[in-house]
Structures are given as C-alpha cells and as structure tokens.
C-alpha cells in the first residue's frame, strides 16, 4: 500500500486544487448574476467527488481490481485529512487574496461566539467529518468504473 501513496497523494492533490480553482472561478462568475451563494456548497461536494473519483481510479488501475472496503476506508481517511489541510490552505489563500485583516477575522469569529482558534478548529473538524463520506463515495465510484473496464477488457482478451 505504501507504494501507492506518492502517486495517489499527487493525483488527489492536483485534482483537488484544480477543481477547487475551477469551482471558485465559477462561483465568482455566477455570483455576479446572484447565483453564487447557492452553488458554493454544491461546488465543495463536486470538488471532493472529483478528487475522490480520481484517487479511486488510480488505486484500481494499480491494483488491477476494485480495492477492498477496508483499503478504501483507510485511504479515504487519509485523503479526508489531506482535503482538510488543502481546503484550509485554499481558504487561507482566498483570505489573503481578498485582503481580509486579522481584525476582521477576529470580528467574524466573535460574531459566532468563538475565539479565532476555536473557530479554526471547529471549521477543520466539520470539514474532516464532511469530507470523509463524500471522498469515500467518489473513491468507490472511480474505482468501480475502472474495475468494470478491467473486467470487460479481460473478457475481450479471453475470446
């Protein structure tokens, strides 16, 4: 399994960041038409599904079969942590790009009745809890599609 990790993490990270940037730009464009707020949550799910599907495809290609549920759960737990860290980095980039000051962030956390550290920990915890099942679903979908293709190709070569 450890031989899968460098390629898996690289592919997951690239797809995650690429999809995140695409969704961010899409929400910016749609926000100018008044539709951005309603699509941002769906965009986060789409990013996790795309990255999870890509990771599942990668693992199935390497194993030449659909990964077991145990392996899927372990890998998706790792990928959920990676998604949370990457999401935090992307959010930090957006905050810096938009020029928000620390005082504004403290005010925002205060409006929620939290300190900035507590707000960051709550955000990370919720992100971790929500990203795991979505990543797992995308992972199993991607792995399942590749496994079907492998089985179909094996049947064709048997003839």
Short mmCIF file of C-alpha atoms in Angstrom, two decimals:
data_model
loop_
_atom_site.label_atom_id
_atom_site.label_comp_id
_atom_site.label_asym_id
_atom_site.label_seq_id
_atom_site.Cartn_x
_atom_site.Cartn_y
_atom_site.Cartn_z
CA UNK A 1 0.00 0.00 0.00
CA UNK A 2 2.83 2.44 0.76
CA UNK A 3 3.97 2.24 -2.87
CA UNK A 4 0.57 3.66 -3.88
CA UNK A 5 0.78 6.72 -1.64
CA UNK A 6 3.09 9.08 -3.56
CA UNK A 7 1.14 8.78 -6.81
CA UNK A 8 -2.20 8.71 -5.02
CA UNK A 9 -1.49 11.84 -2.99
CA UNK A 10 -0.06 13.66 -6.01
CA UNK A 11 -3.07 12.86 -8.19
CA UNK A 12 -5.57 13.65 -5.42
CA UNK A 13 -3.86 16.97 -4.63
CA UNK A 14 -3.67 18.10 -8.25
CA UNK A 15 -7.29 17.22 -8.99
CA UNK A 16 -8.46 18.76 -5.70
CA UNK A 17 -6.67 22.06 -6.29
CA UNK A 18 -7.61 22.21 -9.97
CA UNK A 19 -11.27 21.51 -9.26
CA UNK A 20 -11.24 23.95 -6.35
CA UNK A 21 -9.88 26.73 -8.53
CA UNK A 22 -12.40 25.95 -11.27
CA UNK A 23 -15.32 25.97 -8.80
CA UNK A 24 -14.06 29.18 -7.18
CA UNK A 25 -13.92 30.94 -10.54
CA UNK A 26 -17.33 29.53 -11.49
CA UNK A 27 -18.85 30.80 -8.23
CA UNK A 28 -17.27 34.23 -8.82
CA UNK A 29 -18.86 34.42 -12.27
CA UNK A 30 -22.21 33.12 -11.06
CA UNK A 31 -22.09 35.45 -8.06
CA UNK A 32 -22.20 38.39 -10.44
CA UNK A 33 -25.58 37.03 -11.57
CA UNK A 34 -26.75 36.44 -7.99
CA UNK A 35 -26.41 32.63 -8.04
CA UNK A 36 -23.01 32.15 -6.37
CA UNK A 37 -24.13 31.57 -2.79
CA UNK A 38 -26.43 28.69 -3.58
CA UNK A 39 -23.80 26.84 -5.61
CA UNK A 40 -20.77 27.14 -3.32
CA UNK A 41 -21.74 24.18 -1.11
CA UNK A 42 -22.52 22.02 -4.13
CA UNK A 43 -19.16 23.06 -5.55
CA UNK A 44 -17.36 21.77 -2.47
CA UNK A 45 -19.08 18.41 -2.86
CA UNK A 46 -18.16 18.34 -6.55
CA UNK A 47 -14.50 19.01 -5.73
CA UNK A 48 -14.38 16.16 -3.21
CA UNK A 49 -16.20 13.78 -5.55
CA UNK A 50 -13.86 14.61 -8.45
CA UNK A 51 -10.71 14.22 -6.36
CA UNK A 52 -12.03 11.04 -4.70
CA UNK A 53 -13.01 9.54 -8.04
CA UNK A 54 -9.59 10.30 -9.46
CA UNK A 55 -7.95 8.67 -6.45
CA UNK A 56 -10.18 5.60 -6.73
CA UNK A 57 -9.38 5.27 -10.42
CA UNK A 58 -5.68 5.48 -9.65
CA UNK A 59 -5.82 2.76 -6.99
CA UNK A 60 -7.94 0.44 -9.13
CA UNK A 61 -5.53 0.87 -12.07
CA UNK A 62 -2.58 -0.02 -9.86
CA UNK A 63 -4.28 -2.99 -8.18
CA UNK A 64 -5.91 -4.15 -11.43
CA UNK A 65 -9.11 -4.66 -9.42
CA UNK A 66 -11.55 -2.84 -7.17
CA UNK A 67 -9.95 -2.14 -3.77
CA UNK A 68 -11.48 -3.78 -0.71
CA UNK A 69 -13.70 -1.79 1.60
CA UNK A 70 -11.03 -1.87 4.30
CA UNK A 71 -8.41 -0.39 1.99
CA UNK A 72 -10.93 2.14 0.69
CA UNK A 73 -11.78 3.28 4.22
CA UNK A 74 -8.12 3.63 5.20
CA UNK A 75 -7.15 5.54 2.08
CA UNK A 76 -10.20 7.80 2.26
CA UNK A 77 -9.46 8.63 5.89
CA UNK A 78 -6.02 9.79 4.79
CA UNK A 79 -7.49 11.65 1.82
CA UNK A 80 -10.03 13.39 4.08
CA UNK A 81 -7.15 14.71 6.20
CA UNK A 82 -5.36 15.85 3.03
CA UNK A 83 -8.58 17.51 1.80
CA UNK A 84 -8.98 19.34 5.11
CA UNK A 85 -5.40 20.61 5.02
CA UNK A 86 -5.65 21.60 1.35
CA UNK A 87 -9.02 23.24 1.94
CA UNK A 88 -7.52 25.23 4.79
CA UNK A 89 -4.65 26.32 2.57
CA UNK A 90 -7.03 27.32 -0.23
CA UNK A 91 -9.20 29.23 2.26
CA UNK A 92 -6.11 30.98 3.61
CA UNK A 93 -5.12 31.90 0.05
CA UNK A 94 -8.58 33.30 -0.62
CA UNK A 95 -8.48 35.32 2.61
CA UNK A 96 -5.05 36.71 1.74
CA UNK A 97 -6.05 37.37 -1.88
CA UNK A 98 -9.16 39.28 -0.78
CA UNK A 99 -7.14 41.31 1.74
CA UNK A 100 -9.01 40.38 4.90
CA UNK A 101 -7.22 41.54 8.02
CA UNK A 102 -6.74 39.64 11.25
CA UNK A 103 -9.07 42.11 12.97
CA UNK A 104 -11.85 41.27 10.50
CA UNK A 105 -11.32 37.54 11.04
CA UNK A 106 -11.39 38.03 14.82
CA UNK A 107 -14.61 40.02 14.49
CA UNK A 108 -16.15 37.26 12.38
CA UNK A 109 -15.15 34.61 14.93
CA UNK A 110 -16.50 36.83 17.73
CA UNK A 111 -19.86 37.10 15.96
CA UNK A 112 -20.06 33.30 16.11
CA UNK A 113 -19.21 33.41 19.81
CA UNK A 114 -15.80 31.82 19.36
CA UNK A 115 -12.16 32.73 19.51
CA UNK A 116 -10.28 32.57 16.19
CA UNK A 117 -8.51 29.37 17.29
CA UNK A 118 -11.80 27.72 18.28
CA UNK A 119 -13.42 28.77 15.02
CA UNK A 120 -10.49 27.31 13.05
CA UNK A 121 -10.69 24.03 14.99
CA UNK A 122 -14.46 23.79 14.52
CA UNK A 123 -14.06 24.50 10.80
CA UNK A 124 -11.35 21.84 10.50
CA UNK A 125 -13.42 19.29 12.44
CA UNK A 126 -16.55 19.86 10.40
CA UNK A 127 -14.52 19.78 7.19
CA UNK A 128 -12.93 16.49 8.20
CA UNK A 129 -16.26 14.95 9.20
CA UNK A 130 -18.00 16.00 6.00
CA UNK A 131 -15.17 15.32 3.56
CA UNK A 132 -14.70 11.67 4.54
CA UNK A 133 -18.04 10.25 3.31
CA UNK A 134 -18.04 12.35 0.13
CA UNK A 135 -14.47 11.35 -0.68
CA UNK A 136 -15.31 7.71 0.05
CA UNK A 137 -18.28 7.84 -2.31
CA UNK A 138 -16.18 9.39 -5.08
CA UNK A 139 -13.37 6.92 -4.43
CA UNK A 140 -15.65 3.90 -4.74
CA UNK A 141 -17.31 5.29 -7.88
CA UNK A 142 -13.95 5.89 -9.57
CA UNK A 143 -12.56 2.53 -8.51
CA UNK A 144 -15.74 0.75 -9.59
CA UNK A 145 -15.65 2.26 -13.07
CA UNK A 146 -12.03 1.28 -13.62
CA UNK A 147 -12.67 -2.22 -12.23
CA UNK A 148 -15.56 -2.66 -14.70
CA UNK A 149 -13.32 -1.59 -17.57
CA UNK A 150 -10.60 -4.02 -16.46
CA UNK A 151 -13.12 -6.88 -16.24
CA UNK A 152 -14.58 -6.00 -19.65
CA UNK A 153 -11.13 -5.89 -21.22
CA UNK A 154 -10.22 -9.24 -19.62
CA UNK A 155 -13.34 -10.83 -21.13
CA UNK A 156 -12.47 -9.44 -24.57
CA UNK A 157 -8.95 -10.82 -24.45
CA UNK A 158 -10.18 -14.29 -23.38
CA UNK A 159 -12.11 -14.78 -26.61
#
